[in-house]
Coordinates of C-alpha atoms in Angstrom, one line a residue:
M1 CA 96.3 111.8 99.4
P2 CA 94.2 112.1 100.1
P3 CA 93.7 112.4 99.6
V4 CA 91.5 115.4 99.3
V5 CA 88.6 117.9 98.1
S6 CA 85.5 118.0 96.0
G7 CA 82.0 120.0 95.0
G8 CA 78.6 121.5 96.0
A9 CA 75.7 120.2 97.4
S10 CA 72.4 119.7 95.7
I11 CA 69.4 122.2 97.0
T12 CA 65.7 121.2 97.4
V13 CA 63.6 124.6 95.2
R14 CA 60.0 124.0 96.7
R15 CA 57.2 126.4 95.2
A16 CA 57.1 129.1 98.6
S17 CA 53.8 130.1 100.3
F18 CA 52.4 133.4 100.8
V19 CA 53.3 132.7 104.4
T20 CA 56.9 131.9 103.8
L21 CA 57.3 135.2 101.9
L22 CA 55.8 137.0 105.0
L23 CA 58.1 135.4 107.1
F24 CA 61.4 136.4 105.2
T25 CA 59.6 140.0 105.1
F26 CA 60.1 139.8 108.7
V27 CA 64.4 138.5 108.8
P28 CA 66.2 141.9 108.7
A29 CA 68.1 142.5 105.8
F30 CA 71.1 142.4 107.5
A31 CA 71.1 139.2 109.8
A32 CA 71.0 136.9 106.1
E33 CA 75.4 138.9 105.4
A34 CA 75.8 137.8 109.2
P35 CA 79.4 135.2 109.6
I36 CA 77.5 132.0 110.4
R37 CA 79.5 131.0 114.2
Y38 CA 80.8 128.2 115.4
Q39 CA 81.8 128.2 119.0
L40 CA 84.5 124.4 119.3
D41 CA 85.2 123.5 123.0
L42 CA 88.1 121.1 123.3
R43 CA 87.9 121.4 127.1
E44 CA 87.5 118.2 128.2
P45 CA 89.6 116.2 126.2
A46 CA 89.3 113.1 128.3
T47 CA 86.0 112.6 126.8
H48 CA 86.9 113.0 123.5
L49 CA 83.9 115.0 123.2
V50 CA 84.3 119.0 121.1
H51 CA 80.7 120.5 122.1
V52 CA 79.6 122.4 119.1
H53 CA 77.9 125.4 119.0
M54 CA 76.5 126.6 115.4
T55 CA 74.8 129.9 115.5
I56 CA 73.1 131.3 112.4
A57 CA 71.5 134.6 111.8
G58 CA 68.1 135.9 110.3
A59 CA 67.1 131.6 109.6
S60 CA 64.1 131.3 107.0
P61 CA 61.5 128.5 107.7
A62 CA 63.2 124.7 107.0
L63 CA 66.4 126.0 106.4
Q64 CA 68.4 122.8 106.3
I65 CA 71.9 122.1 108.3
Q66 CA 74.0 119.5 106.5
F67 CA 77.5 117.3 107.8
P68 CA 79.4 116.1 105.3
A69 CA 80.2 112.5 104.1
W70 CA 83.7 112.8 103.0
N71 CA 86.6 114.6 102.9
A72 CA 90.7 114.6 102.6
L73 CA 90.0 111.4 100.9
Y74 CA 88.0 110.0 98.1
Q75 CA 85.9 107.6 100.4
I76 CA 83.1 108.6 101.5
R77 CA 83.3 107.7 105.3
D78 CA 79.7 108.7 106.5
F79 CA 81.5 111.5 109.6
V80 CA 77.8 112.0 110.9
R81 CA 78.4 108.2 112.7
N82 CA 80.5 110.6 114.9
V83 CA 77.2 113.2 116.3
Q84 CA 75.5 113.0 118.6
D85 CA 72.4 114.7 121.1
L86 CA 71.9 117.3 118.5
K87 CA 69.9 120.1 119.5
G88 CA 68.0 123.2 118.5
A89 CA 67.4 126.5 119.5
C90 CA 65.0 129.7 117.2
D91 CA 65.6 132.8 118.7
G92 CA 66.5 130.8 122.7
A93 CA 63.5 128.7 122.7
P94 CA 64.4 124.9 122.2
T95 CA 63.1 123.7 118.3
D96 CA 63.2 120.5 116.2
L97 CA 65.4 120.3 114.0
I98 CA 63.9 117.6 111.9
P99 CA 65.7 114.9 110.2
V100 CA 65.6 114.7 105.8
D101 CA 68.4 112.7 105.3
V102 CA 71.5 111.0 107.0
N103 CA 73.6 114.1 106.2
T104 CA 70.0 116.5 106.4
W105 CA 68.4 118.0 109.4
R106 CA 65.6 121.6 108.8
N107 CA 64.3 123.9 111.4
G108 CA 60.5 124.3 111.6
D109 CA 57.9 126.5 109.6
R110 CA 58.9 129.7 111.2
A111 CA 61.6 132.4 110.4
C112 CA 64.1 133.1 113.5
Q113 CA 66.4 136.1 114.0
E114 CA 69.4 133.3 115.6
L115 CA 68.8 129.9 115.1
V116 CA 71.4 127.7 116.9
A117 CA 72.3 124.7 116.3
S118 CA 74.5 122.4 119.3
Y119 CA 75.9 118.9 119.7
D120 CA 78.9 116.6 120.4
L121 CA 81.7 115.3 117.6
Y122 CA 82.9 112.8 119.2
A123 CA 87.1 112.9 117.5
N124 CA 89.2 109.8 118.4
E125 CA 91.2 109.2 114.8
E126 CA 94.8 109.7 115.1
S127 CA 94.9 110.6 111.7
V128 CA 96.7 113.8 109.8
F129 CA 93.0 112.8 107.8
S130 CA 90.9 112.3 110.3
A131 CA 89.7 114.2 113.9
I132 CA 90.9 113.8 117.6
L133 CA 90.7 114.9 120.1
N134 CA 92.6 113.5 123.5
E135 CA 94.4 114.4 126.7
H136 CA 98.0 115.2 124.7
H137 CA 96.2 118.0 121.5
A138 CA 94.1 117.7 119.1
F139 CA 94.1 117.7 115.1
L140 CA 90.7 119.0 113.6
N141 CA 90.2 118.6 109.9
L142 CA 87.1 120.9 109.9
A143 CA 85.0 119.1 107.5
Q144 CA 84.5 116.4 110.0
V145 CA 83.4 118.5 112.6
L146 CA 81.1 121.4 111.5
F147 CA 78.2 121.2 109.5
Y148 CA 77.3 123.7 106.8
L149 CA 74.4 125.5 105.2
P150 CA 74.3 123.5 101.4
A151 CA 71.8 127.1 100.4
E152 CA 73.9 129.4 101.4
R153 CA 77.8 127.2 101.9
S154 CA 79.5 130.6 100.6
R155 CA 78.5 133.1 103.6
S156 CA 81.6 134.1 105.0
V157 CA 82.1 132.1 108.6
A158 CA 84.0 132.7 111.6
V159 CA 85.1 130.4 114.3
E160 CA 85.6 131.1 118.3
F161 CA 88.0 128.1 120.4
L162 CA 87.9 126.8 123.9
L163 CA 91.3 125.1 124.2
P164 CA 91.8 123.4 128.3
E165 CA 94.9 125.5 130.3
G166 CA 98.1 125.9 129.0
W167 CA 97.3 124.6 125.2
K168 CA 97.8 127.2 122.0
L169 CA 96.7 126.5 119.1
A170 CA 97.8 126.5 115.0
T171 CA 95.6 126.7 111.6
P172 CA 95.9 128.6 108.8
L173 CA 92.7 130.8 109.0
E174 CA 93.0 134.5 109.8
Q175 CA 92.7 136.1 113.0
D176 CA 91.0 138.6 114.2
A177 CA 91.2 141.6 116.9
A178 CA 88.5 139.7 118.3
G179 CA 90.4 136.2 118.5
K180 CA 88.4 134.1 116.2
Y181 CA 89.3 132.7 113.5
T182 CA 87.1 134.1 109.8
A183 CA 86.9 133.0 106.6
T184 CA 85.2 134.0 103.2
D185 CA 83.1 130.7 103.3
Y186 CA 82.7 127.3 104.2
D187 CA 84.9 125.8 101.8
R188 CA 88.0 127.9 102.7
M189 CA 87.4 127.1 106.7
V190 CA 88.0 123.5 105.8
D191 CA 90.7 123.7 104.0
S192 CA 92.5 124.7 107.1
P193 CA 93.4 122.1 109.7
V194 CA 93.5 123.0 113.6
E195 CA 96.4 122.1 115.7
A196 CA 95.5 122.2 119.5
G197 CA 97.7 120.9 122.1
T198 CA 100.9 121.9 123.2
F199 CA 103.5 121.5 119.9
D200 CA 106.6 123.3 119.2
D201 CA 106.7 125.8 116.1
Y202 CA 109.2 127.2 114.3
S203 CA 109.6 129.2 111.3
Y204 CA 111.3 130.4 108.5
Q205 CA 110.7 133.5 105.9
Q206 CA 111.8 132.6 102.4
G207 CA 110.6 134.8 98.8
G208 CA 109.3 137.7 100.4
A209 CA 106.9 134.6 102.6
E210 CA 107.2 132.8 106.0
Y211 CA 106.6 129.5 106.6
R212 CA 105.4 127.6 110.0
V213 CA 106.7 124.3 111.0
V214 CA 103.9 123.2 113.7
V215 CA 105.3 119.9 114.9
Y216 CA 103.4 117.1 117.2
A217 CA 106.2 114.5 117.4
E218 CA 104.1 113.2 120.9
G219 CA 107.8 112.5 122.9
A220 CA 109.5 111.1 119.4
R221 CA 113.5 112.5 119.2
Y222 CA 113.8 114.9 115.7
S223 CA 116.3 117.7 114.9
S224 CA 114.2 120.7 114.3
K225 CA 117.4 122.5 112.6
K226 CA 117.2 119.1 109.6
L227 CA 113.4 119.5 109.4
L228 CA 113.7 123.2 109.0
E229 CA 115.9 122.8 106.1
S230 CA 114.9 119.8 104.0
C231 CA 111.6 122.1 104.2
G232 CA 113.7 124.8 103.4
K233 CA 115.0 123.1 99.6
I234 CA 112.6 121.7 98.6
T235 CA 109.9 125.4 99.4
A236 CA 112.6 127.4 97.0
T237 CA 113.4 124.4 95.0
E238 CA 109.3 123.9 94.2
T239 CA 108.4 128.2 94.0
G240 CA 111.4 128.5 91.9
I241 CA 109.6 126.1 89.0
M242 CA 106.5 127.4 89.1
Q243 CA 107.9 130.8 89.7
D244 CA 104.9 131.6 91.7
V245 CA 104.6 132.4 95.7
P246 CA 101.2 132.7 96.2
F247 CA 100.9 132.9 100.0
R248 CA 101.7 135.4 102.9
R249 CA 102.1 132.3 104.9
Y250 CA 102.2 128.7 104.8
T251 CA 102.0 126.0 107.5
F252 CA 103.4 121.9 107.7
F253 CA 101.4 120.7 110.7
F254 CA 104.3 117.2 111.5
H255 CA 102.7 113.8 113.7
F256 CA 105.8 112.4 114.6
L257 CA 103.8 109.0 116.4
A258 CA 104.4 105.3 116.4
F259 CA 102.0 104.7 114.0
G260 CA 100.7 106.3 110.6
G261 CA 102.1 108.2 108.0
G262 CA 100.6 110.1 104.7
G263 CA 100.3 113.6 103.9
M264 CA 97.1 115.9 103.6
E265 CA 97.2 118.8 101.2
H266 CA 95.5 122.5 102.2
A267 CA 95.2 125.9 100.2
Y268 CA 97.6 127.4 102.4
G269 CA 99.7 124.7 104.6
T270 CA 99.4 120.5 104.6
A271 CA 99.4 118.1 107.5
I272 CA 102.3 115.1 107.7
G273 CA 102.3 111.5 109.3
F274 CA 105.5 109.5 109.9
P275 CA 106.4 106.9 111.7
A276 CA 108.5 108.3 114.6
S277 CA 110.6 105.1 114.0
R278 CA 112.0 106.0 110.9
L279 CA 113.4 109.5 111.4
D280 CA 116.5 108.6 111.1
A281 CA 116.2 106.0 108.5
G282 CA 113.8 107.3 106.7
W283 CA 114.6 110.9 106.5
L284 CA 114.5 110.8 102.5
D285 CA 110.8 109.7 102.6
L286 CA 110.0 112.5 104.9
E287 CA 110.9 114.7 102.2
S288 CA 109.4 112.9 99.6
T289 CA 106.7 113.0 100.8
I290 CA 107.1 117.3 101.7
A291 CA 107.9 117.0 98.7
H292 CA 104.5 115.8 96.8
E293 CA 102.2 117.6 99.1
F294 CA 103.8 121.6 99.0
F295 CA 103.6 121.5 94.9
H296 CA 99.9 120.2 96.3
L297 CA 99.9 124.0 96.7
W298 CA 99.3 124.5 92.8
N299 CA 98.4 121.6 91.1
V300 CA 94.9 120.3 93.5
K301 CA 94.6 123.1 95.4
R302 CA 95.3 125.9 92.5
I303 CA 95.3 124.2 89.9
R304 CA 91.6 122.6 89.4
P305 CA 89.8 119.7 87.5
Q306 CA 86.6 120.8 86.3
G307 CA 85.8 117.6 87.3
L308 CA 86.5 118.4 91.4
E309 CA 84.2 121.4 90.9
P310 CA 82.1 122.3 93.3
V311 CA 82.9 120.1 96.0
D312 CA 80.3 117.7 96.1
Y313 CA 80.7 116.7 100.5
V314 CA 77.2 114.3 100.0
R315 CA 77.9 112.3 96.9
G316 CA 81.2 113.2 95.9
N317 CA 83.2 113.9 92.5
D318 CA 84.8 113.4 89.1
A319 CA 88.3 112.3 89.6
R320 CA 89.1 111.1 86.4
D321 CA 92.2 114.0 87.2
L322 CA 94.2 112.4 88.8
W323 CA 96.9 111.0 87.2
L324 CA 97.7 114.8 87.3
S325 CA 96.3 115.8 90.1
E326 CA 98.3 113.6 92.3
G327 CA 100.3 111.6 89.9
V328 CA 102.3 114.5 88.0
T329 CA 102.5 115.5 92.1
S330 CA 104.6 112.6 91.9
T331 CA 106.4 113.0 89.3
Y332 CA 107.4 117.0 90.8
E333 CA 108.3 115.6 94.2
E334 CA 110.4 113.5 92.4
L335 CA 112.1 115.9 90.7
A336 CA 112.1 118.9 93.4
L337 CA 114.6 116.0 95.1
V338 CA 117.2 115.0 92.2
R339 CA 117.1 119.3 91.6
S340 CA 117.6 120.4 94.8
G341 CA 120.9 118.3 95.5
I342 CA 117.9 116.3 98.2
A343 CA 118.8 113.1 95.9
A344 CA 121.3 111.8 94.1
R345 CA 120.6 111.4 90.4
K346 CA 121.6 107.1 90.7
D347 CA 118.5 107.5 94.3
F348 CA 116.5 109.3 91.2
Y349 CA 116.3 106.7 89.1
D350 CA 116.2 104.4 91.2
R351 CA 113.5 105.5 92.6
V352 CA 111.0 106.5 89.1
A353 CA 112.8 102.5 88.0
N354 CA 111.0 101.6 91.4
Q355 CA 108.0 102.7 89.8
I356 CA 108.7 101.5 86.3
E357 CA 108.0 97.9 88.4
E358 CA 105.9 98.6 90.7
L359 CA 103.4 99.3 87.4
E360 CA 104.7 96.4 85.6
K361 CA 103.6 93.7 88.4
R362 CA 100.1 95.1 88.0
P363 CA 98.0 93.1 85.7
A364 CA 94.9 95.1 85.7
R365 CA 97.1 98.3 83.7
H366 CA 96.3 95.6 80.8
F367 CA 92.3 96.8 81.1
Q368 CA 92.4 99.9 84.6
S369 CA 93.4 102.9 82.2
A370 CA 94.3 106.1 84.2
E371 CA 91.5 107.7 83.6
L372 CA 89.1 104.9 85.0
S373 CA 91.5 104.8 88.4
G374 CA 90.8 108.5 89.4
I375 CA 86.7 107.6 88.5
D376 CA 87.6 104.4 90.4
A377 CA 88.9 106.4 93.3
W378 CA 86.2 105.9 95.4
L379 CA 86.8 102.1 95.9
E380 CA 89.5 102.7 97.7
G381 CA 88.4 102.4 101.3
H382 CA 87.9 99.0 100.7
R383 CA 91.1 96.6 100.8
D384 CA 90.4 93.9 98.0
Y385 CA 89.9 97.0 95.8
F386 CA 94.4 97.0 95.9
R387 CA 94.8 93.5 94.3
P388 CA 97.2 93.4 91.4
E389 CA 94.3 91.9 89.7
R390 CA 92.0 94.4 90.0
S391 CA 94.0 98.0 90.2
I392 CA 96.5 99.9 89.5
S393 CA 97.3 103.0 91.3
Y394 CA 96.7 106.8 89.6
Y395 CA 99.3 108.4 91.7
N396 CA 102.7 105.5 90.5
K397 CA 100.9 105.7 86.6
G398 CA 99.9 109.3 86.2
E399 CA 103.9 109.6 87.3
L400 CA 105.3 107.5 85.0
L401 CA 103.2 109.6 82.3
G402 CA 104.4 113.0 84.7
F403 CA 108.0 112.3 83.2
L404 CA 106.9 111.1 80.3
L405 CA 104.5 114.3 79.0
D406 CA 108.0 116.1 80.0
L407 CA 110.9 114.2 77.8
G408 CA 107.8 114.2 74.8
M409 CA 107.5 118.0 75.3
R410 CA 111.3 119.0 75.9
Q411 CA 112.1 116.4 72.3
A412 CA 109.5 117.2 70.5
S413 CA 110.2 121.5 71.5
H414 CA 114.1 121.1 70.6
N415 CA 114.1 121.0 74.9
R416 CA 112.4 124.6 74.5
A417 CA 109.3 123.0 76.3
G418 CA 108.4 120.7 78.7
L419 CA 106.1 120.3 81.8
D420 CA 106.6 122.7 83.7
D421 CA 105.7 125.5 81.0
L422 CA 102.6 123.4 81.0
M423 CA 102.1 123.3 84.5
R424 CA 102.9 127.3 84.7
A425 CA 100.6 128.1 81.7
L426 CA 97.3 126.3 84.3
D427 CA 99.0 128.1 87.3
R428 CA 98.9 131.2 85.0
D429 CA 95.4 130.8 82.4
F430 CA 93.6 128.8 85.0
A431 CA 94.0 128.8 88.7
K432 CA 94.9 132.3 88.3
Q433 CA 91.9 133.4 86.4
G434 CA 89.9 131.2 88.1
R435 CA 89.1 128.7 85.6
F436 CA 89.2 124.9 85.8
F437 CA 90.7 122.9 83.2
Q438 CA 89.7 120.0 81.7
D439 CA 91.4 116.8 79.1
S440 CA 90.9 119.1 76.2
D441 CA 92.5 122.4 77.9
L442 CA 95.5 119.8 78.8
M443 CA 96.5 118.4 75.1
A444 CA 95.9 122.2 73.9
L445 CA 98.7 123.9 75.3
A446 CA 101.0 120.6 75.4
S447 CA 100.7 121.1 72.0
R448 CA 100.5 125.0 72.0
L449 CA 103.6 124.7 74.7
T450 CA 106.1 122.5 71.7
G451 CA 104.8 125.1 68.5
G452 CA 102.1 121.7 67.0
A453 CA 104.9 119.8 67.6
F454 CA 103.9 117.2 70.4
D455 CA 101.3 114.6 69.3
A456 CA 98.4 114.8 72.8
Q457 CA 95.8 113.7 71.4
T458 CA 97.5 110.3 70.8
F459 CA 99.3 110.1 73.8
F460 CA 96.3 110.8 76.0
R461 CA 94.6 108.7 73.6
D462 CA 96.9 106.0 74.0
Y463 CA 98.0 105.6 77.1
V464 CA 96.1 108.0 79.8
S465 CA 92.6 106.9 78.6
G466 CA 93.9 104.4 77.1
T467 CA 95.2 100.6 78.1
V468 CA 98.3 101.1 75.6
D469 CA 101.9 99.2 76.9
L470 CA 104.2 103.4 77.9
D471 CA 107.1 103.1 76.0
Y472 CA 109.6 103.3 78.3
G473 CA 112.8 102.7 76.4
R474 CA 111.2 105.6 74.0
Y475 CA 111.1 108.7 76.0
F476 CA 113.7 108.0 78.5
G477 CA 115.9 107.4 75.3
Y478 CA 115.7 111.2 75.3
A479 CA 117.6 112.1 77.7
G480 CA 119.7 109.3 77.1
L481 CA 119.1 107.0 79.5
T482 CA 118.5 103.6 78.9
V483 CA 115.8 100.7 80.4
N484 CA 116.8 97.6 81.3
Q485 CA 114.8 94.7 82.0
E486 CA 115.8 91.2 83.9
A487 CA 115.6 88.6 86.2
A488 CA 115.7 89.6 89.8
S489 CA 114.9 86.6 92.9
T490 CA 112.8 88.2 94.9
P491 CA 111.5 87.8 98.3
D492 CA 108.3 85.5 98.5
W493 CA 106.5 85.9 101.0
G494 CA 104.0 83.4 100.7
F495 CA 101.2 85.5 101.1
R496 CA 99.3 88.9 99.9
A497 CA 98.4 92.4 102.4
T498 CA 97.1 95.4 102.2
A499 CA 97.0 98.2 104.0
S500 CA 94.0 100.8 105.8
F501 CA 94.0 104.4 105.4
G502 CA 94.9 107.3 108.1
G503 CA 94.7 106.2 112.4
P504 CA 97.2 102.9 112.7
R505 CA 98.1 101.4 109.8
E506 CA 96.4 97.7 109.8
I507 CA 98.3 95.4 107.6
Q508 CA 95.9 92.3 106.9
V509 CA 96.3 89.0 105.4
E510 CA 94.3 89.1 101.9
S511 CA 95.2 85.4 101.1
V512 CA 97.7 82.3 101.6
D513 CA 99.6 81.0 98.7
P514 CA 99.0 77.0 99.6
G515 CA 101.5 75.0 99.8
S516 CA 103.7 78.4 101.4
A517 CA 106.1 78.4 103.8
A518 CA 104.3 80.8 105.3
A519 CA 100.6 78.7 105.2
D520 CA 102.4 75.5 106.3
A521 CA 103.5 78.3 109.2
G522 CA 99.5 79.7 110.3
V523 CA 99.4 82.1 108.8
R524 CA 95.8 83.2 108.3
T525 CA 93.6 85.3 105.6
G526 CA 91.9 87.7 107.9
D527 CA 95.0 88.2 109.9
V528 CA 96.8 91.6 111.0
I529 CA 100.3 91.5 110.6
T530 CA 101.4 94.3 113.5
S531 CA 105.5 93.8 113.3
V532 CA 108.0 91.9 111.3
N533 CA 111.0 90.6 113.6
G534 CA 110.3 92.7 116.4
Q535 CA 110.2 95.8 114.5
P536 CA 106.5 97.5 113.5
L537 CA 105.2 97.5 109.9
S538 CA 104.0 99.8 108.3
V539 CA 103.3 98.9 104.8
P540 CA 102.5 95.4 103.5
P541 CA 105.9 93.5 103.9
D542 CA 106.2 93.0 100.2
R543 CA 107.5 96.5 100.3
L544 CA 110.0 96.3 102.7
T545 CA 113.3 96.7 102.0
G546 CA 116.5 95.2 103.2
V547 CA 115.3 91.3 103.5
K548 CA 116.2 89.0 101.0
P549 CA 115.1 85.2 99.6
G550 CA 115.5 82.2 102.2
Q551 CA 115.6 84.7 105.8
Q552 CA 114.1 83.8 108.7
V553 CA 111.1 86.8 109.5
E554 CA 109.1 86.7 112.6
L555 CA 106.3 87.6 111.8
G556 CA 104.0 89.9 114.7
I557 CA 100.3 89.3 114.4
L558 CA 96.5 90.4 116.3
R559 CA 94.1 87.1 115.0
R560 CA 90.8 88.1 116.4
S561 CA 92.5 90.4 118.8
R562 CA 94.8 87.5 120.0
P563 CA 98.6 88.1 119.5
V564 CA 100.3 85.2 117.6
S565 CA 104.2 84.8 116.6
V566 CA 104.5 82.9 113.6
K567 CA 107.9 81.9 112.2
F568 CA 108.6 80.8 109.0
Q569 CA 111.8 80.9 105.3
L570 CA 111.0 83.2 102.9
G571 CA 110.3 81.9 99.6
S572 CA 111.8 83.2 96.5
S573 CA 109.8 84.1 93.0
S574 CA 111.7 85.3 89.4
E575 CA 110.5 88.7 89.0
P576 CA 111.2 91.2 86.3
H577 CA 113.6 93.6 87.9
Y578 CA 114.1 97.8 86.0
R579 CA 117.5 99.9 86.1
I580 CA 117.8 103.2 84.5
E581 CA 120.7 104.3 83.2
E582 CA 122.7 107.2 81.6
N583 CA 123.9 105.8 78.0
A584 CA 127.7 106.2 77.1
Q585 CA 126.4 107.1 73.9
A586 CA 124.0 109.0 74.3
T587 CA 124.7 112.0 71.9
P588 CA 125.1 116.0 72.6
D589 CA 121.5 116.6 72.6
Q590 CA 120.3 114.5 74.7
I591 CA 122.5 114.8 77.2
A592 CA 121.1 119.0 77.2
L593 CA 118.3 118.0 77.7
R594 CA 119.0 115.5 80.2
E595 CA 120.5 118.4 82.2
S596 CA 118.0 120.7 81.7
W597 CA 115.5 118.3 82.5
L598 CA 117.2 117.4 86.0
G599 CA 118.6 120.6 86.6
A600 CA 118.9 122.7 89.8
V601 CA 116.7 125.4 89.5
S602 CA 116.8 129.3 91.6
S603 CA 114.4 130.7 93.5
P604 CA 112.1 133.5 91.8

């Protein structure tokens, strides 16, 4: 994801007056070291209101509190819109909290031994990227719920939850003897989502660690045995790839609902939404999401680009390295599925070929580089940004770059080093040392691991920062694979539609081709498509599988909140189709490289 994470709030420094300095001296020294205490009352779920008390010991005069403007997705979402009835109390007496800007308030001109900020937070977005409180459950991304101190982000925190009767709670946060949840600082706290309600709860042990699996299914049927088996295969494979288990406990949160999807990574867990209607036919897609989100445990949560540090919750961060942080995570999503035996090699080849097809269909690849795609991630909140003529995806191109970088390093080093070695070196030399990487570090590592034989500078110049077309034939050829292109007849819907992020996935028509069957049937720009042939829709129609040219389709549409049904016959168009196949004339060295690349992985 988003999703996703980012860095360091600004601090306004003012010349302190003599009076201010005197006031500081009357605050007990130990007070400033006391944790910031939060109390979240969830006992009125029907109102969607979380009642919050934030208690700050040793508050200096004019102390600022600030609310994040973004979290999870790389979008400024202005979470402060959900804050209401903010009140302050200084040592038990009411005090004004004075607005500084839309996200920031400050207390008055005197110190408080204890400053309390009380407010209600409206939580009514059902998504793993957001916050929800209703009669059924609560799911909270805490950066969307809690204020922080811009000047004291590193201060420890303690959180208390008041729950409706019969509810329980799950979170990666540590619980102390008094029942409160604690974290070393605000960043650690808000990287720990919270599920509360009457969820299903499972666990398994592996590699010296405990994996907790929390499921909110809203009546959906699923196999807990199958779910645990899928998680276990993926966690064993990926910890084996990285040769690392950097936790004692990891928590999977699953939401199997009627709508929505996607995953959000966290340092000690992940939250995954998946449509309940696809739990049978789409199980491999669920496993893909699990594999992607779990690999984020290293890539982006520990192996972090310098541009994402420190996290700036108000303005956002430089996201130019998302091609690696997200895209290469998608590379490992696919590698983990095939190395674990979950996906057959043919499925792997087909899925990679689909990624090639996706990139080649986007004219924007000629001017938007993988790096620029990450910089522009902050525009993803606008639907029209996803037009093929406007943008590429750092997920898509980054995944392909991961495969090419891996194969290029293996070829240059005679299969002695590859992407696995690069990721393990980043984990060992950067993540475990508290360091953040830059592109120069990636190039230096790729060159060093291959004894200087891999030309990392040219690769990065042409393919990461530049827009040179990717040479699929050359790189996949190193593994004895051929990439074939052929013309294929594909269904022409006669319109283009895009999907919103989070919540109920809204598919909206952006443009309609004049003279198309869809236009003649009455499809209009701005229509929200809810179903195709009676089946709920979670992706744009042109991404549906099993649909053929000439097929009769019926669209369920919301037009200005009114339901409309439209029927028409799909057209046909000819587009490039890609296939990856094993070359029957591959050399022994090419076959050995392929077997090493796609072979099974042992757990550490």
